[in-house]
Tab-separated table of C-alpha atoms and ligand atoms in Angstrom:
chain	number	residue	atom	x	y	z
A	174	MET	CA	98.986	125.754	69.950
A	175	ASN	CA	102.174	123.903	70.890
A	176	THR	CA	101.447	120.340	69.923
A	177	PHE	CA	104.348	118.704	71.815
A	178	THR	CA	104.272	117.603	75.436
A	179	PRO	CA	106.662	115.135	77.119
A	180	VAL	CA	103.881	112.761	78.262
A	181	ILE	CA	100.365	112.064	76.997
A	182	ILE	CA	97.941	109.969	79.054
A	183	ILE	CA	94.968	108.375	77.299
A	184	GLY	CA	92.006	108.031	79.658
A	185	CYS	CA	91.169	109.615	82.992
A	186	GLY	CA	89.879	106.706	85.084
A	187	PRO	CA	91.833	105.672	88.206
A	188	ALA	CA	94.891	104.562	86.156
A	189	GLY	CA	95.162	107.821	84.195
A	190	ALA	CA	94.345	110.016	87.179
A	191	GLY	CA	96.875	108.081	89.297
A	192	ALA	CA	99.600	108.629	86.690
A	193	SER	CA	98.709	112.323	86.466
A	194	LEU	CA	98.828	112.877	90.245
A	195	PHE	CA	102.370	111.500	90.423
A	196	LEU	CA	103.591	113.227	87.236
A	197	SER	CA	102.394	116.535	88.688
A	198	ARG	CA	104.199	115.826	91.945
A	199	ALA	CA	107.392	115.360	89.913
A	200	GLY	CA	106.723	118.604	87.998
A	201	ILE	CA	106.385	116.839	84.630
A	202	PRO	CA	104.115	118.581	82.088
A	203	HIS	CA	101.535	116.252	80.557
A	204	ILE	CA	98.224	116.180	78.734
A	205	ILE	CA	95.345	113.810	79.494
A	206	LEU	CA	92.909	112.978	76.711
A	207	GLU	CA	89.546	111.700	77.984
A	208	LYS	CA	86.690	110.697	75.699
A	209	ASP	CA	83.933	111.550	78.204
A	210	ALA	CA	83.179	114.651	80.287
A	211	PHE	CA	83.124	114.551	84.102
A	212	PRO	CA	81.148	113.676	86.100
A	213	ARG	CA	80.776	110.406	84.195
A	214	ASP	CA	79.690	106.912	85.232
A	215	LYS	CA	81.713	103.689	84.966
A	216	VAL	CA	80.193	100.238	85.490
A	217	CYS	CA	81.826	98.890	88.653
A	218	GLY	CA	81.119	97.379	92.080
A	219	ASP	CA	82.287	100.691	93.585
A	220	GLY	CA	84.422	98.948	96.241
A	221	CYS	CA	87.794	100.550	97.029
A	222	SER	CA	90.321	98.481	98.929
A	223	GLY	CA	93.298	99.319	101.089
A	224	LYS	CA	95.497	99.558	98.003
A	225	THR	CA	93.426	102.471	96.715
A	226	ALA	CA	93.846	104.180	100.080
A	227	PHE	CA	97.596	103.418	100.018
A	228	VAL	CA	98.197	105.095	96.645
A	229	LEU	CA	96.049	108.105	97.488
A	230	ARG	CA	97.852	108.534	100.809
A	231	LYS	CA	101.186	108.377	98.988
A	232	ALA	CA	100.049	110.991	96.489
A	233	ASP	CA	98.762	113.311	99.191
A	234	PRO	CA	97.464	112.370	102.677
A	235	ALA	CA	94.952	115.239	102.425
A	236	LEU	CA	93.086	113.235	99.774
A	237	LEU	CA	92.217	110.555	102.332
A	238	ASP	CA	91.296	113.191	104.935
A	239	GLU	CA	88.759	114.495	102.467
A	240	ILE	CA	87.460	111.025	101.587
A	241	PHE	CA	86.956	109.914	105.167
A	242	SER	CA	85.268	113.134	106.175
A	243	ASP	CA	82.535	112.957	103.545
A	244	GLU	CA	80.158	110.038	104.112
A	245	SER	CA	77.702	111.462	101.594
A	246	ARG	CA	80.089	110.291	98.822
A	247	PHE	CA	82.462	107.812	100.496
A	248	LEU	CA	81.265	105.094	102.878
A	249	PRO	CA	84.002	103.576	105.082
A	250	SER	CA	84.088	99.757	105.016
A	251	PHE	CA	85.687	97.475	107.584
A	252	GLY	CA	85.439	93.994	106.150
A	253	VAL	CA	83.933	91.436	103.830
A	254	THR	CA	81.201	88.841	104.290
A	255	PHE	CA	81.682	85.602	102.367
A	256	ALA	CA	78.613	83.485	101.772
A	257	ALA	CA	79.391	79.937	100.668
A	258	PRO	CA	77.282	78.056	98.094
A	259	ASN	CA	75.445	76.320	100.974
A	260	GLY	CA	74.292	79.771	102.211
A	261	LYS	CA	76.481	79.838	105.342
A	262	SER	CA	78.419	83.039	105.708
A	263	ILE	CA	81.399	84.351	107.631
A	264	ASP	CA	82.330	87.936	108.394
A	265	VAL	CA	85.992	88.617	107.803
A	266	PRO	CA	87.142	92.019	109.084
A	267	PHE	CA	89.920	93.511	106.977
A	268	SER	CA	93.090	92.691	108.857
A	269	ALA	CA	94.165	95.149	111.532
A	270	LYS	CA	97.746	93.892	111.163
A	271	HIS	CA	98.917	97.143	109.643
A	272	LYS	CA	97.821	99.549	112.314
A	273	GLN	CA	96.197	102.628	110.942
A	274	ASP	CA	93.851	105.274	112.211
A	275	ARG	CA	91.575	104.930	109.200
A	276	PRO	CA	89.064	102.401	107.909
A	277	PRO	CA	90.842	99.982	105.557
A	278	GLY	CA	88.555	100.632	102.609
A	279	PHE	CA	85.485	102.472	101.376
A	280	THR	CA	82.762	102.351	98.762
A	281	SER	CA	81.898	105.217	96.453
A	282	ARG	CA	79.866	105.422	93.268
A	283	ARG	CA	82.328	105.743	90.396
A	284	LEU	CA	80.377	108.789	89.284
A	285	ASP	CA	81.615	110.436	92.514
A	286	PHE	CA	84.998	108.749	92.976
A	287	ASP	CA	86.294	109.391	89.457
A	288	HIS	CA	84.995	112.949	89.575
A	289	PHE	CA	86.843	113.407	92.871
A	290	LEU	CA	90.096	112.183	91.263
A	291	PHE	CA	89.487	114.366	88.213
A	292	SER	CA	89.052	117.428	90.449
A	293	LYS	CA	92.434	116.728	92.080
A	294	ILE	CA	94.567	116.426	88.973
A	295	GLN	CA	94.176	119.902	87.545
A	296	GLY	CA	97.220	122.068	88.162
A	297	PRO	CA	100.119	123.846	86.496
A	298	HIS	CA	101.611	120.637	85.061
A	299	ALA	CA	98.447	118.799	83.976
A	300	ARG	CA	96.162	119.746	81.142
A	301	ILE	CA	93.058	117.644	80.645
A	302	ILE	CA	91.056	117.704	77.447
A	303	GLN	CA	87.574	116.196	77.889
A	304	ASN	CA	85.340	114.890	75.095
A	305	ALA	CA	88.584	113.926	73.352
A	306	THR	CA	88.409	110.433	71.849
A	307	VAL	CA	91.790	109.117	70.762
A	308	THR	CA	91.359	107.649	67.298
A	309	GLY	CA	94.909	106.932	66.113
A	310	LEU	CA	98.420	106.322	67.407
A	311	SER	CA	101.422	106.469	65.112
A	312	ARG	CA	105.112	106.214	65.790
A	313	THR	CA	107.254	109.241	65.022
A	314	GLU	CA	110.980	109.811	65.398
A	315	GLN	CA	110.304	111.625	68.676
A	316	GLY	CA	107.785	109.146	70.114
A	317	TYR	CA	104.099	109.117	69.250
A	318	ALA	CA	101.634	111.236	67.300
A	319	VAL	CA	98.239	110.939	68.970
A	320	SER	CA	95.149	111.817	66.913
A	321	TYR	CA	91.906	112.594	68.680
A	322	ARG	CA	88.401	113.766	67.890
A	323	ASN	CA	87.141	116.700	69.916
A	324	GLY	CA	83.583	117.472	68.841
A	325	ALA	CA	83.685	118.105	65.117
A	326	THR	CA	87.429	118.718	64.966
A	327	GLU	CA	90.319	116.308	64.525
A	328	GLU	CA	93.534	117.242	66.341
A	329	VAL	CA	97.014	115.742	66.658
A	330	LEU	CA	99.398	115.989	69.629
A	331	HIS	CA	102.965	114.685	69.912
A	332	CYS	CA	104.839	113.229	72.871
A	333	SER	CA	107.968	111.341	73.849
A	334	LEU	CA	106.046	108.967	76.080
A	335	LEU	CA	102.537	107.608	75.931
A	336	ILE	CA	100.691	106.209	78.956
A	337	GLY	CA	97.730	104.038	77.928
A	338	ALA	CA	95.076	104.226	80.676
A	339	ASP	CA	91.971	103.814	78.565
A	340	GLY	CA	90.523	100.662	80.088
A	341	ASP	CA	89.273	97.381	78.732
A	342	LYS	CA	87.912	98.613	75.423
A	343	GLY	CA	90.417	101.391	74.795
A	344	ILE	CA	92.651	101.934	71.785
A	345	SER	CA	96.009	101.451	73.522
A	346	ARG	CA	95.313	97.847	74.562
A	347	ARG	CA	94.164	97.010	71.041
A	348	GLN	CA	96.796	98.861	69.107
A	349	LEU	CA	99.930	98.834	71.249
A	350	LEU	CA	99.672	95.438	72.912
A	351	ASP	CA	98.555	93.866	69.691
A	352	GLY	CA	98.275	90.081	70.197
A	353	ASN	CA	99.817	90.341	73.669
A	354	ALA	CA	96.693	91.441	75.511
A	355	PRO	CA	95.380	88.380	77.371
A	356	SER	CA	91.650	87.900	76.961
A	357	LYS	CA	90.917	84.305	77.876
A	358	THR	CA	90.988	85.102	81.578
A	359	SER	CA	88.473	87.911	81.327
A	360	SER	CA	85.185	88.034	83.156
A	361	VAL	CA	82.004	89.931	82.538
A	362	GLY	CA	79.983	91.728	85.207
A	363	LEU	CA	76.574	93.344	85.640
A	364	ARG	CA	75.884	96.242	87.969
A	365	ALA	CA	72.553	97.403	89.389
A	366	TYR	CA	71.860	100.213	91.861
A	367	TYR	CA	69.190	99.474	94.478
A	368	GLU	CA	67.541	101.505	97.220
A	369	GLY	CA	66.061	99.865	100.319
A	370	VAL	CA	68.089	96.639	100.604
A	371	THR	CA	67.988	95.559	104.262
A	372	GLY	CA	70.262	93.525	106.528
A	373	MET	CA	73.543	95.304	105.828
A	374	HIS	CA	76.454	94.823	108.243
A	375	PRO	CA	76.680	97.715	110.757
A	376	GLN	CA	80.307	98.310	109.734
A	377	HIS	CA	79.400	98.361	106.033
A	378	PHE	CA	81.066	95.062	105.138
A	379	ILE	CA	80.982	94.316	101.434
A	380	GLU	CA	79.314	90.968	100.648
A	381	LEU	CA	80.393	88.274	98.220
A	382	HIS	CA	77.850	85.486	97.679
A	383	PHE	CA	79.298	82.460	95.910
A	384	LEU	CA	76.281	80.858	94.285
A	385	ASN	CA	76.138	77.391	92.784
A	386	GLY	CA	76.061	77.546	89.000
A	387	ILE	CA	78.211	80.658	88.612
A	388	LEU	CA	81.393	79.580	90.431
A	389	PRO	CA	84.092	80.834	90.498
A	390	GLY	CA	82.068	83.987	89.880
A	391	TYR	CA	79.905	85.602	92.534
A	392	PHE	CA	76.915	87.775	93.292
A	393	TRP	CA	77.679	90.867	95.384
A	394	ILE	CA	75.949	93.437	97.561
A	395	PHE	CA	78.065	96.467	98.446
A	396	PRO	CA	76.576	99.120	100.740
A	397	LEU	CA	76.824	102.662	99.384
A	398	PRO	CA	76.451	106.139	100.894
A	399	GLY	CA	72.881	107.235	101.522
A	400	GLY	CA	71.579	103.722	102.250
A	401	ALA	CA	71.861	102.614	98.608
A	402	ALA	CA	73.502	99.395	97.419
A	403	ASN	CA	75.571	98.328	94.448
A	404	VAL	CA	74.312	94.870	93.521
A	405	GLY	CA	75.882	92.783	90.803
A	406	ILE	CA	77.165	89.556	89.436
A	407	GLY	CA	80.420	88.593	87.726
A	408	MET	CA	81.596	85.467	85.974
A	409	ASP	CA	84.267	84.127	83.649
A	410	THR	CA	83.300	85.110	80.082
A	411	ALA	CA	84.299	81.738	78.603
A	412	LEU	CA	82.084	79.897	81.106
A	413	VAL	CA	79.160	82.246	80.433
A	414	ARG	CA	79.442	81.347	76.752
A	415	LYS	CA	80.090	77.650	77.287
A	416	LYS	CA	77.203	77.146	79.713
A	417	LYS	CA	74.986	79.612	77.781
A	418	ILE	CA	74.242	81.473	81.013
A	419	ASN	CA	72.016	84.549	80.985
A	420	LEU	CA	73.721	86.505	83.765
A	421	ARG	CA	70.914	89.037	84.053
A	422	GLU	CA	68.365	86.255	84.658
A	423	VAL	CA	70.653	84.563	87.199
A	424	MET	CA	71.090	87.836	89.078
A	425	LEU	CA	67.374	88.678	89.151
A	426	GLU	CA	66.566	85.088	90.111
A	427	ALA	CA	68.966	85.295	93.087
A	428	ILE	CA	67.278	88.536	94.176
A	429	SER	CA	63.744	87.182	93.876
A	430	SER	CA	64.175	83.570	94.957
A	431	ASN	CA	67.445	82.726	96.732
A	432	PRO	CA	66.385	81.904	100.319
A	433	ASN	CA	69.448	83.686	101.759
A	434	ILE	CA	69.003	86.827	99.704
A	435	ARG	CA	65.355	87.407	98.693
A	436	ASP	CA	63.995	88.663	102.059
A	437	ARG	CA	66.482	91.512	102.031
A	438	PHE	CA	65.028	92.780	98.741
A	439	THR	CA	61.353	92.639	99.783
A	440	HIS	CA	61.043	96.429	99.802
A	441	ALA	CA	64.017	97.212	97.562
A	442	ARG	CA	63.727	99.229	94.362
A	443	LEU	CA	66.003	99.160	91.318
A	444	SER	CA	67.006	102.794	90.812
A	445	ASP	CA	68.863	102.619	87.494
A	446	LYS	CA	69.201	100.384	84.439
A	447	ILE	CA	71.335	97.253	84.740
A	448	TYR	CA	74.632	97.719	82.900
A	449	GLY	CA	77.393	95.269	81.946
A	450	TRP	CA	81.140	95.633	81.286
A	451	GLY	CA	84.259	93.452	80.989
A	452	LEU	CA	86.840	92.703	83.692
A	453	PRO	CA	90.278	91.923	82.179
A	454	MET	CA	91.879	89.804	84.884
A	455	GLY	CA	95.604	89.675	85.633
A	456	VAL	CA	97.016	86.212	85.945
A	457	GLU	CA	100.683	86.334	85.035
A	458	PRO	CA	103.227	88.930	83.930
A	459	THR	CA	102.514	90.119	80.397
A	460	LYS	CA	103.855	92.786	78.086
A	461	VAL	CA	102.839	96.209	79.421
A	462	SER	CA	105.346	98.499	77.713
A	463	GLY	CA	107.288	99.006	74.491
A	464	ASP	CA	109.250	101.730	72.693
A	465	HIS	CA	107.834	105.068	73.943
A	466	PHE	CA	104.783	103.611	75.725
A	467	MET	CA	103.511	102.072	78.967
A	468	ILE	CA	100.083	100.534	79.572
A	469	THR	CA	98.282	100.728	82.930
A	470	GLY	CA	95.112	99.571	84.724
A	471	ASP	CA	92.475	97.574	82.865
A	472	ALA	CA	94.205	98.245	79.550
A	473	ALA	CA	97.065	96.121	80.955
A	474	SER	CA	94.685	93.459	82.427
A	475	LEU	CA	95.498	94.038	86.078
A	476	ILE	CA	92.228	93.126	87.825
A	477	ASP	CA	92.586	90.741	90.779
A	478	PRO	CA	91.174	87.412	89.494
A	479	PHE	CA	89.714	86.408	92.871
A	480	THR	CA	88.144	89.602	94.213
A	481	GLY	CA	87.491	91.403	90.911
A	482	GLU	CA	89.161	94.526	92.275
A	483	GLY	CA	90.842	96.697	89.692
A	484	ILE	CA	90.711	100.258	91.020
A	485	GLY	CA	93.649	99.738	93.411
A	486	ASN	CA	95.886	98.161	90.757
A	487	ALA	CA	94.854	100.823	88.237
A	488	LEU	CA	95.961	103.607	90.587
A	489	TYR	CA	99.074	101.650	91.584
A	490	SER	CA	100.170	100.978	88.005
A	491	GLY	CA	99.509	104.648	87.149
A	492	MET	CA	101.786	105.636	90.019
A	493	LEU	CA	104.556	103.255	88.857
A	494	ALA	CA	104.225	104.449	85.249
A	495	ALA	CA	104.673	108.054	86.416
A	496	GLU	CA	107.773	107.088	88.410
A	497	ALA	CA	109.186	105.277	85.365
A	498	ALA	CA	108.346	108.283	83.161
A	499	GLU	CA	110.370	110.525	85.448
A	500	LYS	CA	113.400	108.238	85.086
A	501	ALA	CA	112.919	107.926	81.319
A	502	LEU	CA	112.805	111.707	80.886
A	503	GLN	CA	115.873	112.175	83.078
A	504	ALA	CA	117.841	109.572	81.115
A	505	GLN	CA	116.194	110.457	77.776
A	506	ARG	CA	115.667	106.706	77.317
A	507	PHE	CA	112.318	105.640	75.885
A	508	ASP	CA	113.298	102.274	74.418
A	509	GLU	CA	111.476	99.040	75.167
A	510	GLY	CA	114.281	97.590	77.322
A	511	PHE	CA	114.551	100.634	79.577
A	512	LEU	CA	110.782	100.959	80.056
A	513	ARG	CA	110.386	97.231	80.749
A	514	GLU	CA	113.057	97.443	83.419
A	515	GLN	CA	111.672	100.624	84.971
A	516	TYR	CA	107.965	99.823	84.698
A	517	GLY	CA	106.838	96.275	83.731
A	518	ASP	CA	109.470	94.458	85.798
A	519	VAL	CA	108.816	96.668	88.830
A	520	LEU	CA	105.037	96.290	88.476
A	521	PHE	CA	105.065	92.488	88.369
A	522	ARG	CA	107.739	92.241	91.081
A	523	ARG	CA	105.324	94.124	93.330
A	524	ILE	CA	101.948	92.647	92.339
A	525	GLY	CA	102.831	89.480	90.379
A	526	ASP	CA	102.702	87.135	93.404
A	527	GLU	CA	99.466	88.659	94.570
A	528	LEU	CA	97.845	88.076	91.168
A	529	LYS	CA	99.124	84.504	91.008
A	530	LEU	CA	97.792	83.697	94.483
A	531	SER	CA	94.451	85.249	93.668
A	532	TYR	CA	94.305	83.100	90.564
A	533	THR	CA	94.925	80.047	92.767
A	534	MET	CA	92.066	81.152	95.017
A	535	GLN	CA	89.834	81.669	91.997
A	536	LYS	CA	90.532	78.118	90.865
A	537	LEU	CA	89.748	76.715	94.344
A	538	VAL	CA	86.423	78.490	94.420
A	539	ARG	CA	85.347	76.332	91.481
A	540	TYR	CA	84.817	73.487	93.978
A	541	PRO	CA	81.659	74.256	95.987
A	542	TRP	CA	82.292	71.412	98.473
A	543	LEU	CA	85.712	72.844	99.348
A	544	PHE	CA	84.331	76.319	99.782
A	545	ASN	CA	81.452	75.038	101.937
A	546	LEU	CA	83.917	73.123	104.046
A	547	VAL	CA	86.215	76.097	104.700
A	548	VAL	CA	83.283	78.384	105.559
A	549	ASN	CA	81.638	75.751	107.812
A	550	LYS	CA	84.878	75.273	109.707
A	551	ALA	CA	85.604	79.002	109.896
A	552	HIS	CA	82.212	79.417	111.541
A	553	LYS	CA	83.385	77.335	114.454
A	554	SER	CA	87.048	78.300	114.547
A	555	PRO	CA	88.188	81.822	115.507
A	556	ALA	CA	91.759	80.836	114.532
A	557	LEU	CA	90.696	79.977	110.994
A	558	ARG	CA	88.674	83.196	110.783
A	559	ASN	CA	91.801	85.091	111.792
A	560	THR	CA	93.827	83.319	109.117
A	561	LEU	CA	91.260	84.221	106.464
A	562	SER	CA	91.222	87.812	107.699
A	563	SER	CA	95.004	88.064	107.399
A	564	MET	CA	94.875	86.758	103.836
A	565	PHE	CA	93.702	90.116	102.602
A	566	ALA	CA	96.815	91.896	103.795
A	567	ASP	CA	99.444	89.229	104.086
A	568	LEU	CA	100.707	87.355	101.043
A	569	ASP	CA	102.566	84.790	103.150
A	570	VAL	CA	99.293	83.838	104.791
A	571	ARG	CA	97.518	83.752	101.425
A	572	ALA	CA	100.230	81.417	100.131
A	573	LEU	CA	98.986	78.802	102.639
A	574	LEU	CA	96.139	78.146	100.236
A	575	ARG	CA	98.578	76.497	97.879
A	576	GLN	CA	99.638	73.940	100.478
A	577	PRO	CA	97.648	70.728	100.879
A	578	SER	CA	98.523	70.845	104.617
A	579	PHE	CA	96.256	73.916	104.983
A	580	TYR	CA	93.214	71.840	103.957
A	581	TRP	CA	94.294	68.940	106.130
A	582	LYS	CA	94.371	71.302	109.120
A	583	VAL	CA	90.946	72.680	108.159
A	584	LEU	CA	89.581	69.127	107.870
A	585	THR	CA	90.958	68.003	111.200
A	586	ASN	CA	90.114	71.231	113.049
A	587	LYS	CA	87.217	70.511	115.435
B	1084	LIG	C1	80.851	94.952	86.868
B	1084	LIG	C2	82.182	95.384	87.408
B	1084	LIG	C3	82.381	95.463	88.785
B	1084	LIG	C4	83.626	95.878	89.295
B	1084	LIG	N1	83.771	96.047	90.649
B	1084	LIG	C5	84.922	96.525	91.155
B	1084	LIG	C6	85.047	96.834	92.544
B	1084	LIG	O1	84.097	96.749	93.314
B	1084	LIG	N2	86.247	97.288	92.996
B	1084	LIG	C7	87.312	97.445	92.156
B	1084	LIG	O2	88.394	97.829	92.643
B	1084	LIG	N3	87.212	97.210	90.820
B	1084	LIG	C8	86.042	96.767	90.303
B	1084	LIG	N4	85.923	96.577	88.947
B	1084	LIG	C9	87.080	96.860	88.086
B	1084	LIG	C10	87.264	98.368	87.894
B	1084	LIG	O3	86.063	98.935	87.449
B	1084	LIG	C11	88.400	98.632	86.880
B	1084	LIG	O4	89.480	97.798	87.187
B	1084	LIG	C12	88.867	100.091	86.901
B	1084	LIG	O5	87.862	100.948	86.457
B	1084	LIG	C13	90.109	100.240	85.991
B	1084	LIG	O6	90.475	101.586	85.901
B	1084	LIG	P1	91.180	102.154	84.581
B	1084	LIG	O7	91.513	103.562	84.860
B	1084	LIG	O8	92.232	101.219	84.134
B	1084	LIG	O9	90.034	102.066	83.443
B	1084	LIG	P2	88.634	102.797	83.373
B	1084	LIG	O10	88.081	103.046	84.705
B	1084	LIG	O11	87.827	101.982	82.406
B	1084	LIG	O12	88.959	104.207	82.724
B	1084	LIG	C14	89.345	104.318	81.367
B	1084	LIG	C15	89.083	105.731	80.902
B	1084	LIG	O13	89.569	105.858	79.564
B	1084	LIG	C16	88.613	106.547	78.768
B	1084	LIG	N5	88.802	106.132	77.368
B	1084	LIG	C17	88.508	104.939	76.812
B	1084	LIG	N6	88.832	104.931	75.506
B	1084	LIG	C18	89.317	106.171	75.233
B	1084	LIG	C19	89.796	106.787	74.047
B	1084	LIG	N7	89.846	106.125	72.874
B	1084	LIG	N8	90.211	108.078	74.105
B	1084	LIG	C20	90.178	108.760	75.290
B	1084	LIG	N9	89.720	108.213	76.435
B	1084	LIG	C21	89.306	106.940	76.410
B	1084	LIG	C22	87.268	106.127	79.368
B	1084	LIG	O14	86.241	107.068	79.055
B	1084	LIG	C23	87.591	106.076	80.850
B	1084	LIG	O15	87.373	107.312	81.483
B	1084	LIG	C24	84.693	96.180	88.408
B	1084	LIG	C25	84.488	96.093	87.025
B	1084	LIG	C26	83.256	95.705	86.524
B	1084	LIG	C27	83.033	95.665	85.046
């Protein structure tokens, strides 16, 4: 077997699949090494935002046609419900500012969504090897030698360019980013699948419940196809440790006793075990590339620190890494400077402000009184509800949150 390929991708979650879709479009041969076999599960809230739809549309509009014509796997979603610590909630439709003929987002079990992506990346330029756990990365004159275990055998492949897309606990984050991978901003989340939760929004809004005691984390209920629900809780890992919080107990307590939540679970049934996983949050630009490599998705800590969304940024960073790979192969430049310019700089120019603003929002959510105030006022003020709605799509509107005058207006708004 020829053991050289221009590009190797480690991991076939949204980041790896995103990179593969765009490499194939550019006609670049590549190999994807994935430790599991599809269909496989991934602990997640299963909520896909407009950014996910944007990247998929860019890769191939037919992908979205398929998604929005199959409600047995993909449930369209039109907004988000925020419940403040005092229990009051507001419905915020995803902004209709950018006119489109499609719902802005959808939910899909990762078992289905990732399998869908996997089924779309096979083609003449992409070769995927499943059950292939990457165990070692070593620099060669040409680029990288990638060792992996495939069943009982150990194999080695060579490439000019490596794309790390192996998530929070993968090898590329550990080995290639070395001490540069930020961890102090990480959160931890639990996911449970339920059947029979009642009181869902008719337009399948996802729900974020900001509960006292876990701020700036939240409890969520996301409607899923087939009447099921993804229910979970997420919180800053350092706070969990510091306050010695048992997240599982807090989640089950909210379900059984919180006056705004418990009635909806009266006839609900847990349909799977409760699983936990880390959320490496993106806060500021960090190192995401080096000689002969680029890191994407969770491996590069790109999760939105306010909403906990990482699928969109994983796909987006995969797309940018593929575009940078095309330029690197054309120029035959794989050095750190070139890849930083073509990938890391572009990535943080596009999503850096968004991450920073989300971090600001995350910090504000630590103050329950402020949150209660904004939600109370938004209840009475359509204008404020509109502003909040626009914040999802419009960074200029989101930037208002940094200005004290925004809160003054909220306070004085009757
Ligand atoms: C509890 C929880 C709730 C969340 N809710 C949401 C949500 O509702 N919406 C949202 O947008 N995001 C959510 N996220 C974040 C989202 O799950 C991640 O951001 C997203 O999965 C990142 O995609 P990725 O491709 O970078 O990594 P992953 O999805 O983790 O994929 C990495 C892939 O690499 C493979 N791999 C790992 N190591 C190796 C190896 N050594 N060799 C070969 N392959 C390897 C893995 O098997 C996996 O297939 C949530 C996360 C958690 C934990």
